[in-house]
Coordinates of C-alpha atoms in Angstrom, one line a residue:
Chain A
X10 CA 183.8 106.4 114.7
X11 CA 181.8 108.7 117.0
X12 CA 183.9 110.1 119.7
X13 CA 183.6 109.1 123.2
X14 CA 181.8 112.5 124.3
X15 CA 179.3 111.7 121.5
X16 CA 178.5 108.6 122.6
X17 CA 178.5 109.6 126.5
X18 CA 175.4 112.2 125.5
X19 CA 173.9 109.2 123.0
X20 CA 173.8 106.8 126.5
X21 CA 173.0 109.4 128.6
X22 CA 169.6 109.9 126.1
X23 CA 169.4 106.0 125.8
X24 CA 169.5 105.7 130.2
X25 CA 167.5 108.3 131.0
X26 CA 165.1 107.5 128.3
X27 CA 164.3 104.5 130.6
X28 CA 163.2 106.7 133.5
X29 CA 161.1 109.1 131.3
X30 CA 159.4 105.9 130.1
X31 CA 158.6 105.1 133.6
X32 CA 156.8 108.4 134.6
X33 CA 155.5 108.4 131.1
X34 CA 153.6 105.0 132.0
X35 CA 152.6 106.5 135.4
X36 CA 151.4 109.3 133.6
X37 CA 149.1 107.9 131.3
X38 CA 147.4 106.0 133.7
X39 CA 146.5 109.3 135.6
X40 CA 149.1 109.3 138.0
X41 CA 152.0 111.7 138.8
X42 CA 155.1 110.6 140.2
X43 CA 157.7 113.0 141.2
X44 CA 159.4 109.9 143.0
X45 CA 160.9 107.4 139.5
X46 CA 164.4 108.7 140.7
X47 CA 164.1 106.3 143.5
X48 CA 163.7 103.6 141.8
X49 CA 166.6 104.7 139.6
X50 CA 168.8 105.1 142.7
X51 CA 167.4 101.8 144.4
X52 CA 168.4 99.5 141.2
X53 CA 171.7 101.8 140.6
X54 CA 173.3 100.6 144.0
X55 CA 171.6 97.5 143.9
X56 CA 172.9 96.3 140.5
X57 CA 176.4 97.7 141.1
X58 CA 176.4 95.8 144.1
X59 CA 175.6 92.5 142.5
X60 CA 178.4 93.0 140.0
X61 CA 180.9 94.8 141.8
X62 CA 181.0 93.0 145.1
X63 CA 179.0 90.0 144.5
X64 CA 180.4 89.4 140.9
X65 CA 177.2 88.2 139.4
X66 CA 177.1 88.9 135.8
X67 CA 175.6 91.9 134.0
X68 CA 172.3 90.5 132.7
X69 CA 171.9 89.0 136.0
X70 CA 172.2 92.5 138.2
X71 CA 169.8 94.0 135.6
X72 CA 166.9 91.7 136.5
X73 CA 168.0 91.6 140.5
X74 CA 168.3 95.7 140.8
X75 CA 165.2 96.3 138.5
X76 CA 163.1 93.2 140.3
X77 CA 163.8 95.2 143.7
X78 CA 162.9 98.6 142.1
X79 CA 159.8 96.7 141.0
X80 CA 159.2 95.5 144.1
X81 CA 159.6 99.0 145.8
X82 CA 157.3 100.9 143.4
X83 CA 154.6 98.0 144.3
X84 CA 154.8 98.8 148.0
X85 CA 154.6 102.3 147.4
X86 CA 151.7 101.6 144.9
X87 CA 149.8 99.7 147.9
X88 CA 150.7 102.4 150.8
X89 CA 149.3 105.1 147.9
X90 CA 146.6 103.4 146.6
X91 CA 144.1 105.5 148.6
X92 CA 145.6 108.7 147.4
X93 CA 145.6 110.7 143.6
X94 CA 146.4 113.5 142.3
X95 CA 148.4 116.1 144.3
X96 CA 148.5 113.6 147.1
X97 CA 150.2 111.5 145.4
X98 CA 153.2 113.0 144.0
X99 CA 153.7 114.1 147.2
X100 CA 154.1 110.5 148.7
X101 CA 156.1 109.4 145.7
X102 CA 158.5 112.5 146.1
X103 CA 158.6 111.8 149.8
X104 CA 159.5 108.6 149.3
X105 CA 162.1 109.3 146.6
X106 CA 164.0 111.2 149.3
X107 CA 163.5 108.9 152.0
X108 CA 165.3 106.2 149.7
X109 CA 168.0 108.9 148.9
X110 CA 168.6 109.9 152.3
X111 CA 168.5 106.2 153.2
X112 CA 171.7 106.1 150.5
X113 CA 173.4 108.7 152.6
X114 CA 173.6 106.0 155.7
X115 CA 174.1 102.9 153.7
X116 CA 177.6 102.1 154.0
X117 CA 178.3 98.2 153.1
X118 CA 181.6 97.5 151.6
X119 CA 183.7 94.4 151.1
X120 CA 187.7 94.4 150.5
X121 CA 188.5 93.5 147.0
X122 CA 192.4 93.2 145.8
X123 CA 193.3 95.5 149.3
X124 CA 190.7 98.3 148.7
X125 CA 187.5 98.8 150.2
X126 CA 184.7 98.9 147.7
X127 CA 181.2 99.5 148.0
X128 CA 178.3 102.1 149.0
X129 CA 180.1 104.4 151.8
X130 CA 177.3 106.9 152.6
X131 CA 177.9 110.6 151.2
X132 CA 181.0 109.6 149.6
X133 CA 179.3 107.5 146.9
X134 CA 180.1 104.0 145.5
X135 CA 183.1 103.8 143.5
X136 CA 185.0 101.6 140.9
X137 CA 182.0 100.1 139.5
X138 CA 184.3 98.8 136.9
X139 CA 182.0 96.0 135.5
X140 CA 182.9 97.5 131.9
X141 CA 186.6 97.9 132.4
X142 CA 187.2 93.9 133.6
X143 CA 184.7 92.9 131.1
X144 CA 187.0 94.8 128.5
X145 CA 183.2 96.5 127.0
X146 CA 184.2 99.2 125.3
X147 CA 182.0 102.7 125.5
X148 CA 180.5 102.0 121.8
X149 CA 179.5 98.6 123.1
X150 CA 178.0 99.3 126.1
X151 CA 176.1 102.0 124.4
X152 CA 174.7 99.2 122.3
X153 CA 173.8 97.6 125.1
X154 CA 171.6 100.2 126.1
X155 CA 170.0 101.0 123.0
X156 CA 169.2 97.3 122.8
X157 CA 167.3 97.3 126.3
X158 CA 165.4 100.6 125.2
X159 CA 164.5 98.8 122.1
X160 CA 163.2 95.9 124.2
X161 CA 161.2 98.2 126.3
X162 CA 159.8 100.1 123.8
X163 CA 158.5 96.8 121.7
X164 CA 157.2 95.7 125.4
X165 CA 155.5 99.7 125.8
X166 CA 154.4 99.4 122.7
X167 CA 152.6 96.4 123.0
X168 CA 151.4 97.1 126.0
X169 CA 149.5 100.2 124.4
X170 CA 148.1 97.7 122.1
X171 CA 146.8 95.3 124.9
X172 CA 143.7 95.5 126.7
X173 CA 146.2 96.1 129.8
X174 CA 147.2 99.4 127.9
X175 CA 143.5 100.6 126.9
X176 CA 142.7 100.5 131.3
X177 CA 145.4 102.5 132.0
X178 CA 144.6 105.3 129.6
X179 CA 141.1 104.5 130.9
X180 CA 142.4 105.0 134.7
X181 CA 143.8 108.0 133.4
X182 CA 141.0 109.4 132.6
X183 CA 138.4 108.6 134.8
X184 CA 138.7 106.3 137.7
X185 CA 135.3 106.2 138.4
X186 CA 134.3 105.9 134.8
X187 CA 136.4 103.0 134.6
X188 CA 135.2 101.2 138.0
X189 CA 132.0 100.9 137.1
X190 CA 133.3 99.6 133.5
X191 CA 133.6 96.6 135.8
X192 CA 137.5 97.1 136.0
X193 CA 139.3 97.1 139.9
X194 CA 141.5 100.2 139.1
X195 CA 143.4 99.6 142.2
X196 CA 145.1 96.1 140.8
X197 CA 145.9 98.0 137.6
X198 CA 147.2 101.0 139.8
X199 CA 149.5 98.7 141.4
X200 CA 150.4 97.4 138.0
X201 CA 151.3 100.0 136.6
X202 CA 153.7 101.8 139.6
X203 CA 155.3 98.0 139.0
X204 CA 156.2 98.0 135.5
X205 CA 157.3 101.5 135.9
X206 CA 159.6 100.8 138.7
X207 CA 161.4 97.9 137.3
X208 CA 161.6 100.2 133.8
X209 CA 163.2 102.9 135.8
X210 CA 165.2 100.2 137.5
X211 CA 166.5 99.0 134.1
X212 CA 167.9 102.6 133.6
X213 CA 169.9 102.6 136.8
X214 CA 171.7 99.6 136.8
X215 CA 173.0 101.0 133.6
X216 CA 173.7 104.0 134.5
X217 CA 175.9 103.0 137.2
X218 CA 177.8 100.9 135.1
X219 CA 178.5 103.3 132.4
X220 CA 179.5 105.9 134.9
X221 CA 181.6 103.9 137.3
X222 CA 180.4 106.1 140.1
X223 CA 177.1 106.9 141.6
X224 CA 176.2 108.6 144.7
X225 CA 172.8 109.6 146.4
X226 CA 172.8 113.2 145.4
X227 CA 172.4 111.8 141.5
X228 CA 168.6 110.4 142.6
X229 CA 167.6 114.0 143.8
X230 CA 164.2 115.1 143.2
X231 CA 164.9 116.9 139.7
X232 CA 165.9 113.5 137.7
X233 CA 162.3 112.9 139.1
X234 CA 161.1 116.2 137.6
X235 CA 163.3 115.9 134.4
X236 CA 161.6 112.5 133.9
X237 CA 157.9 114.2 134.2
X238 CA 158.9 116.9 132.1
X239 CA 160.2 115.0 129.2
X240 CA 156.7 112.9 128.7
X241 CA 154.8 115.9 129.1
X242 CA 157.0 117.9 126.4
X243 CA 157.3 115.1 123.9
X244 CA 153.1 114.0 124.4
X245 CA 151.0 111.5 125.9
X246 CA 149.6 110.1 123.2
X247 CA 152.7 107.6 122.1
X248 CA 155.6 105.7 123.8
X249 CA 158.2 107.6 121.5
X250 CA 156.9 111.4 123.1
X251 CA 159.0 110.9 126.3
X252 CA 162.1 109.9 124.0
X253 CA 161.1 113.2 122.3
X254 CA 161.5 114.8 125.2
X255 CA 164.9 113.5 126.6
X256 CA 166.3 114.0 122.8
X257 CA 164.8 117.8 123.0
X258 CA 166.2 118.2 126.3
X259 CA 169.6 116.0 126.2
X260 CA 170.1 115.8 122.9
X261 CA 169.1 119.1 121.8
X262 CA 169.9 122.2 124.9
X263 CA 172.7 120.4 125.9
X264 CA 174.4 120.1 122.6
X265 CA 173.8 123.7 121.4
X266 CA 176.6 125.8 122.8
X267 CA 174.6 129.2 122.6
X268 CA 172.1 128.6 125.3
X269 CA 174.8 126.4 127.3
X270 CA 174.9 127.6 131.0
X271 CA 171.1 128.8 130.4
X272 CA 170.2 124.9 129.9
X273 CA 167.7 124.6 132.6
X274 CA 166.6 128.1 132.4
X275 CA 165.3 127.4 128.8
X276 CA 164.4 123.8 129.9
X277 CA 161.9 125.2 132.8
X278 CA 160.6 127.9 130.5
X279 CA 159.8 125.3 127.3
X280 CA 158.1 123.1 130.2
X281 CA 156.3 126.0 131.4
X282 CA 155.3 127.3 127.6
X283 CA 154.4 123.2 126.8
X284 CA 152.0 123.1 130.1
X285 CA 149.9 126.2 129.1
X286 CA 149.8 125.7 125.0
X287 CA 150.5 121.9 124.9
X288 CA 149.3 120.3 127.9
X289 CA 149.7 116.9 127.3
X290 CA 152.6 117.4 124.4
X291 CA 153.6 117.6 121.3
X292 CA 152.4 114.2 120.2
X293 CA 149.6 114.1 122.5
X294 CA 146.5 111.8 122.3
X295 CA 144.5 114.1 119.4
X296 CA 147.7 114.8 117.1
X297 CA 148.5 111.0 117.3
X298 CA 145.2 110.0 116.1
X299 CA 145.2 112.6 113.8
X300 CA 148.7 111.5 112.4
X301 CA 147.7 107.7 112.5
X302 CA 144.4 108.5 110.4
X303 CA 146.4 109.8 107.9
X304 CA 148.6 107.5 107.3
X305 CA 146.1 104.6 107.3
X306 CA 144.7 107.1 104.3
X307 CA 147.6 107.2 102.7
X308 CA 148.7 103.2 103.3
X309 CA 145.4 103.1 101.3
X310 CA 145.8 105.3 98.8
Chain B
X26 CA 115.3 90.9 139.3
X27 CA 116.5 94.3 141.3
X28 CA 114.9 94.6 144.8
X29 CA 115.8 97.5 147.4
X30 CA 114.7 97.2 150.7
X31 CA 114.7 99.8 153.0
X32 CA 118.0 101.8 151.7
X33 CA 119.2 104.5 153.8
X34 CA 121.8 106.7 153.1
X35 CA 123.2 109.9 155.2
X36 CA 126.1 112.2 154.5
X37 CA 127.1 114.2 157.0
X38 CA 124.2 115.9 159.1
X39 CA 122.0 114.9 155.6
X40 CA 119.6 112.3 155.2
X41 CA 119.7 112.0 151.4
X42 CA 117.8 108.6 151.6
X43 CA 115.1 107.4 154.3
X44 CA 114.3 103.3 154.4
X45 CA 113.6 103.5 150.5
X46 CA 111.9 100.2 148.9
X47 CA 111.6 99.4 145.5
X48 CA 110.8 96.6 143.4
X49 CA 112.2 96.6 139.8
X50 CA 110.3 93.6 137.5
X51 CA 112.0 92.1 134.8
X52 CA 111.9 93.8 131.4
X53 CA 109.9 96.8 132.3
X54 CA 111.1 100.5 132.4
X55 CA 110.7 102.2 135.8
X56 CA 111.0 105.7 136.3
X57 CA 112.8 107.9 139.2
X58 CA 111.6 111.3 139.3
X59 CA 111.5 114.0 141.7
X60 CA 112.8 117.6 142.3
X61 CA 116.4 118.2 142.6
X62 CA 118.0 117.0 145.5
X63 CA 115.0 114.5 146.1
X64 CA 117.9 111.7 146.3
X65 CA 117.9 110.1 142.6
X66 CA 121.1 109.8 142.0
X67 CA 122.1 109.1 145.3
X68 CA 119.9 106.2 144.8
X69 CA 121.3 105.2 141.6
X70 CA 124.9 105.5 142.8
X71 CA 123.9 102.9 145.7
X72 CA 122.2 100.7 143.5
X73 CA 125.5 100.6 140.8
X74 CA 128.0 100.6 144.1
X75 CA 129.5 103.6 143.9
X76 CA 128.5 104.3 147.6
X77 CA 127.4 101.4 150.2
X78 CA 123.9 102.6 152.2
X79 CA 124.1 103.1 155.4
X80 CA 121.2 100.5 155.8
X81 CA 118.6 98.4 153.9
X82 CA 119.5 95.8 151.2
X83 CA 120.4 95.8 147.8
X84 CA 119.4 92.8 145.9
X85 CA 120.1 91.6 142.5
X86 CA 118.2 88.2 141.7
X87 CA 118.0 87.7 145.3
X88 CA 121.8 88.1 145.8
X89 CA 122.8 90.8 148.2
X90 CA 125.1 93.3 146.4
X91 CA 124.6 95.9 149.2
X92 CA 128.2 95.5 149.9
X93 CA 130.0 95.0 146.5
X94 CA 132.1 97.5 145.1
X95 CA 131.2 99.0 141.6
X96 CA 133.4 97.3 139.3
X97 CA 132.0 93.7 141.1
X98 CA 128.1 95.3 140.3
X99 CA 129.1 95.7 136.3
X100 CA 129.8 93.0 136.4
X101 CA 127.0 90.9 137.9
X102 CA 125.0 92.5 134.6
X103 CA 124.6 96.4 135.8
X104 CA 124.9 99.4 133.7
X105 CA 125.0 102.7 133.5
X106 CA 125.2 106.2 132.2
X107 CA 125.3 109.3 134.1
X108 CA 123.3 112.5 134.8
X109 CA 127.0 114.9 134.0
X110 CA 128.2 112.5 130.9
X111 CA 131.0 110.5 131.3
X112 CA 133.0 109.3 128.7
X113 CA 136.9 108.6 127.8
X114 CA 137.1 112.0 125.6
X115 CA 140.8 110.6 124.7
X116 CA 139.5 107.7 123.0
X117 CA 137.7 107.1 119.6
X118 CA 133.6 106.5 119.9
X119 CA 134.3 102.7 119.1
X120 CA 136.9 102.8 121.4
X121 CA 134.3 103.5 124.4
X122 CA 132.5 100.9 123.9
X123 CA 135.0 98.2 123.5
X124 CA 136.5 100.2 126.8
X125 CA 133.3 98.5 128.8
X126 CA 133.3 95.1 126.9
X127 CA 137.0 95.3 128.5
X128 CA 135.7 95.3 131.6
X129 CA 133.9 92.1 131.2
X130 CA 136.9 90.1 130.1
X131 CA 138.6 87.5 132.5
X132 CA 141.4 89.5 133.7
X133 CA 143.7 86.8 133.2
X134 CA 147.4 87.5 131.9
X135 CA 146.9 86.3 128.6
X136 CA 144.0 88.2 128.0
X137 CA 145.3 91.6 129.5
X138 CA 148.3 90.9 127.3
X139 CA 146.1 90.4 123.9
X140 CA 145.3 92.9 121.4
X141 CA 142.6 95.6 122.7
X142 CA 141.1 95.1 119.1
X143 CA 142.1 91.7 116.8
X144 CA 140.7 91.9 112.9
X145 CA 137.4 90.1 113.7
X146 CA 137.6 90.2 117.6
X147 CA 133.9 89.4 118.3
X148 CA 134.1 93.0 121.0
X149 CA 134.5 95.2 117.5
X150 CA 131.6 93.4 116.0
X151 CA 129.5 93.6 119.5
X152 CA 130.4 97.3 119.9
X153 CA 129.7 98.2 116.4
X154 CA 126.5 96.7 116.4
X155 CA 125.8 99.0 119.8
X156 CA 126.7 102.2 117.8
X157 CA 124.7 100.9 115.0
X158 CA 121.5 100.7 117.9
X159 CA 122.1 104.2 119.1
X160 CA 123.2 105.8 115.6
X161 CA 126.8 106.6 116.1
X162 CA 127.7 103.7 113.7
X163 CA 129.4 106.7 111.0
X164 CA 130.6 108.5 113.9
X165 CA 132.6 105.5 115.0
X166 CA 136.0 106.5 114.0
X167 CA 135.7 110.3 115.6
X168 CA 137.3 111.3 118.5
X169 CA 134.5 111.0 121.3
X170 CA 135.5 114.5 122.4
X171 CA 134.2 116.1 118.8
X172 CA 130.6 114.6 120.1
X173 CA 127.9 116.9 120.5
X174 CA 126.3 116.4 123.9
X175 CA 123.1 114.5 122.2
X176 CA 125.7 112.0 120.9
X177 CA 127.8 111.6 123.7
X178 CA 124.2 110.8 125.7
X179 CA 124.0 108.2 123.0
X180 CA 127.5 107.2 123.5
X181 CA 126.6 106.4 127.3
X182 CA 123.8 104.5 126.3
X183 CA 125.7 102.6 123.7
X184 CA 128.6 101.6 126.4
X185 CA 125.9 100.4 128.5
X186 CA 124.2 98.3 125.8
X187 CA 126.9 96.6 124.5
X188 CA 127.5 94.4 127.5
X189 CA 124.0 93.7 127.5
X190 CA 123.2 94.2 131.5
X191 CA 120.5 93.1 132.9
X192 CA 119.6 96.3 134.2
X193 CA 120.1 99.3 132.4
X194 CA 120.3 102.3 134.6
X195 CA 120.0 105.6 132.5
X196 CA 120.6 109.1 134.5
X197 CA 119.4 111.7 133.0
X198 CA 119.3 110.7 129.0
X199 CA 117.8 113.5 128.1
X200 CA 119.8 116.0 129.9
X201 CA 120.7 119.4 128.6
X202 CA 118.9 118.6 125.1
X203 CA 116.4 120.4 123.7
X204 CA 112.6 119.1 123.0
X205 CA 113.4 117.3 119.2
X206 CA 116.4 115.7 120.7
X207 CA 114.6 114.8 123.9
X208 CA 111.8 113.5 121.8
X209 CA 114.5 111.3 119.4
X210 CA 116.2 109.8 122.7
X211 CA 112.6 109.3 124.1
X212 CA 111.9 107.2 120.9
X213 CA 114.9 105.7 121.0
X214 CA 115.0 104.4 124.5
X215 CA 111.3 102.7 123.7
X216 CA 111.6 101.5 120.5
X217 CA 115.6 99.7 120.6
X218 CA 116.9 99.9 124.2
X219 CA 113.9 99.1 126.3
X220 CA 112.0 95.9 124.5
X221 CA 112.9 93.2 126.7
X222 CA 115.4 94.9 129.2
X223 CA 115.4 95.7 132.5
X224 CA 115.7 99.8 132.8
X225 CA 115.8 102.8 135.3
X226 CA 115.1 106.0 134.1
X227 CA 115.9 109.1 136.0
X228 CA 114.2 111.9 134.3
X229 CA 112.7 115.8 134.9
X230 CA 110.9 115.4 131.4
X231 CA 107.6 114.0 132.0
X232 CA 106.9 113.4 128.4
X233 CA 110.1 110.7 128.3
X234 CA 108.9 109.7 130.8
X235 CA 105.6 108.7 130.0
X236 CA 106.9 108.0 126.8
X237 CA 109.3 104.9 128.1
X238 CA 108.1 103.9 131.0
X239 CA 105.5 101.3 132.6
X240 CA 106.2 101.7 136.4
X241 CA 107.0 105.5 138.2
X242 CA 108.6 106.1 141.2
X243 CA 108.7 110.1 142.6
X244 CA 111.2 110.7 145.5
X245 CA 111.0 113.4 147.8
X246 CA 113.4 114.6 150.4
X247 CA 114.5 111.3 150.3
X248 CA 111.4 109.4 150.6
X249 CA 109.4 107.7 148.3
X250 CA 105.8 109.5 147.9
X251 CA 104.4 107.4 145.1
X252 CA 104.8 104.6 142.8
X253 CA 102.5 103.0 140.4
X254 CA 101.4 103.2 136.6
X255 CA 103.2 106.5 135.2
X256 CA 99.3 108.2 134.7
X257 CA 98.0 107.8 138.0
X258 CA 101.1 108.5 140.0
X259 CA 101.1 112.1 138.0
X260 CA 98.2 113.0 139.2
X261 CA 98.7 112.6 143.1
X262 CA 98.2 115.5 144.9
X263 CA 101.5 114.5 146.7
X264 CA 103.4 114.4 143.7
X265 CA 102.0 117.3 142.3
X266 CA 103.1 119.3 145.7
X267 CA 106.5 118.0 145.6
X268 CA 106.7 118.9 142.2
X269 CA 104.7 122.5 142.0
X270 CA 104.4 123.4 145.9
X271 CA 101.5 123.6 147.6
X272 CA 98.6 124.6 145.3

């Protein structure tokens, strides 16, 4: 049996895979979004909420925090919709901190067996103990992540396969290009900041229940940047690049003890070396096509 | 068929455009020329809806379109290519063109949700056959960004074809290419793309020019100077000012 320190670094890759997924939608659709944390943080309180104080089930806080993250990354889709490129980051990243700043004043707790549980501003939102009173044991719940990864990636890569997937990489090309292809890209704008909220939303509500605790410093801006970084190390050009990434960056720095301590240092400086050699990955658009060519040669053959 | 009346069109302290009319008949080529910054693409873009005029009408088949936004103007049937090429460099060749077939779908759920390319999905037959007009047919499977510029031209034209518009709006085919490949896009756009279809051609080359098209129109400093039959329009002494200066 793995131990539980193995499997805490195996959910951590499976949960934040989610939110690299997110920006790695965004970011084939043309868009970058320094702001995914806050829909992270947004379905993280709201899902521990629903189960902690409201005692809705599991399944049931997944689709309520990750609905409202949805629903958040839609509005901020519509106020942005006007706005690309540099712009834009900056309005998601602005409003990624006014949500986590928000989560500094939100204070709503409820008394449950003579303690006060709940959000309480700067001091976090404890005893999220979903896992412990549903007797779920760390292997199981890790399970349960990989499970909704699998989902979403089956969903991602479908999408890819869909006309819906061939307008983003479109939009992400050339807006104009694809306008006068006869396609509104502000709908599939707005689509896509949805989909990638409520994937990013999906991550949180786990995350809060597999570390019992959450608080608003965790949604600072450089989960956001961490969730950029890992599609742009692992490539563009497929859904398993940004998983790439978080295994590179999770799986990999993290678990080698020589560079331990010097984690982000090497982390910034691979991101930097990826940008200026690799810009759009390792498994970027040309390798993928590339490596898909061959093997329809060799399936063949 | 495609009827501008009046069309102004100012940015700034310029007047790019001045009360510009023009009548476009069904399934004849007109040409735009003029010198650079005479207001053809400017014209175009208003015509395709990337920018509103300021004033004047834009009709297609008598509808007003003077107001609709690009993506609407596709698709009421017009297409184009443009005078810097555009295409999705990420993408195969095929892939391009089924990209603007895309466009033409209902955008229900269903449909955004199905397969960009089924076995046998009449849009890989339709955009084949458009590569197979332009000759890119063997070059189908390539990476549009390993195109020469010659092919990627072709590759616009293609795109536009396939969703068989009924007006064709071509910027600048012959753009950057060299006299043999100007003359092989020349007798491509007469003999394949043009029979039967509704075209704009912006050009510099007069031989394409007189090559492809029936009807000429010459721009200057945003105002129309002449229009007519190609050979007679050439040889107005205001076109051949605007052209050459004051001889």
């Amino acid at each position: 049996m793995p131990n539980d320190y193995l499997l805490t670094v195996i959910s951590n890759i499976g949960m934040i895979s989610l939110i690299a997924l997110s920006a790695y939608l965004l970011l084939i659709s043309g868009e970058i979004s320094f702001g995914q944390q806050a829909y992270f943080g947004i379905s993280a309180y709201a899902g521990a909420i629903a189960t902690t104080l409201w005692g809705w089930p599991l399944w049931l806080a997944l689709l309520f925090g990750s609905s409202l993250a949805a629903l958040a990354a839609g509005f901020v889709g519509l106020l942005t919709l006007r706005i690309s490129g540099l712009y834009f980051s900056i309005a998601t990243l602005a409003f990624a901190e006014m949500v986590r700043l928000s989560l500094f004043k939100l204070t709503y707790q409820i008394e449950i067996d003579g303690e006060l549980i709940g959000p309480n501003g700067a001091e976090g939102f404890g005893e999220i103990r979903w896992i412990f009173d549903n007797d779920v044991s760390v292997l199981e719940y890790t399970l349960l992540i990989y499970g909704i990864l699998l989902l979403v990636l089956f969903f991602l890569v479908l999408i890819e396969r869909s006309r819906l997937g061939m307008i983003f990489r479109m939009l992400g090309q050339d807006p104009l290009l694809t306008r006068v292809q006869g396609l509104n890209p502000v709908r599939y704008k707005v689509t896509a900041a949805i989909l990638a909220g409520f994937i990013a939303g999906l991550g949180g509500t786990l995350y809060a229940h597999s570390f019992t605790y959450i608080e608003p410093q965790i949604f600072n801006m450089m989960l956001g940047v961490h969730a950029l970084a890992y599609g742009l190390i692992g490539g563009l050009g497929t859904v398993l690049g940004p998983l790439i990434g978080v295994a590179i960056d999770i799986g990999f720095l993290e678990s080698v003890r020589v560079i331990q301590g010097y984690r982000m240092v090497v982390f910034g400086g691979l991101v930097a070396l990826m940008l200026i050699f690799m810009p759009r990955g390792i498994f970027d658009e040309k390798r993928v096509y590339w490596l898909k060519s061959i093997a329809r040669r060799w399936f063949r053959a | 068929m495609l009827e501008l009346q009046g069309v102004s069109k100012t940015f700034g302290e310029l007047q790019v455009l001045r009360g510009i009319d023009l009548h476009l008949r069904q399934g004849t080529v007109s040409g735009l020329i003029g010198p650079n910054g005479s207001g053809k693409t400017t014209l175009v873009n208003i015509i395709t809806g990337v920018y509103p005029p300021d004033s004047g009408r834009v009709l297609l088949d008598g509808k007003d379109i003077s107001r609709a936004s690009a993506d609407q103007i596709t698709r009421l049937g017009v297409s184009r290519s443009f005078q810097n090429v555009r295409i999705f460099n990420r993408m195969s060749v095929l892939d391009n063109v089924i990209a603007a077939l895309i466009g033409h779908d209902k955008a229900g759920l269903t449909t955004l949700l199905g397969r960009a390319k089924r076995t046998g999905d009449p849009k890989v037959t339709t955009a084949r056959q458009a590569l197979k007009t332009v000759g890119l047919l063997e070059q189908r499977n390539l990476s549009a960004s390993e195109l020469p510029l010659p092919l990627r031209r072709r590759l616009e034209i293609a795109r536009a074809l396939a969703c068989d518009p009924k007006v064709l709006v071509l910027d600048e085919p012959a753009g950057g290419m060299t006299p043999a490949e100007t003359a092989s896009i020349s007798e491509l756009i007469r003999s394949r793309i043009a029979p039967g279809r509704t075209c704009i051609v912006i050009e510099h080359k007069m031989d394409l020019i007189s090559h492809v098209c029936q009807h000429l129109c010459v721009l200057n400093h945003g105002e129309k100077i002449a229009e007519g039959d190609p050979r007679s329009v050439v040889s107005q002494p205001e076109v051949i000012e605007a052209y050459l200066g004051r001889v």
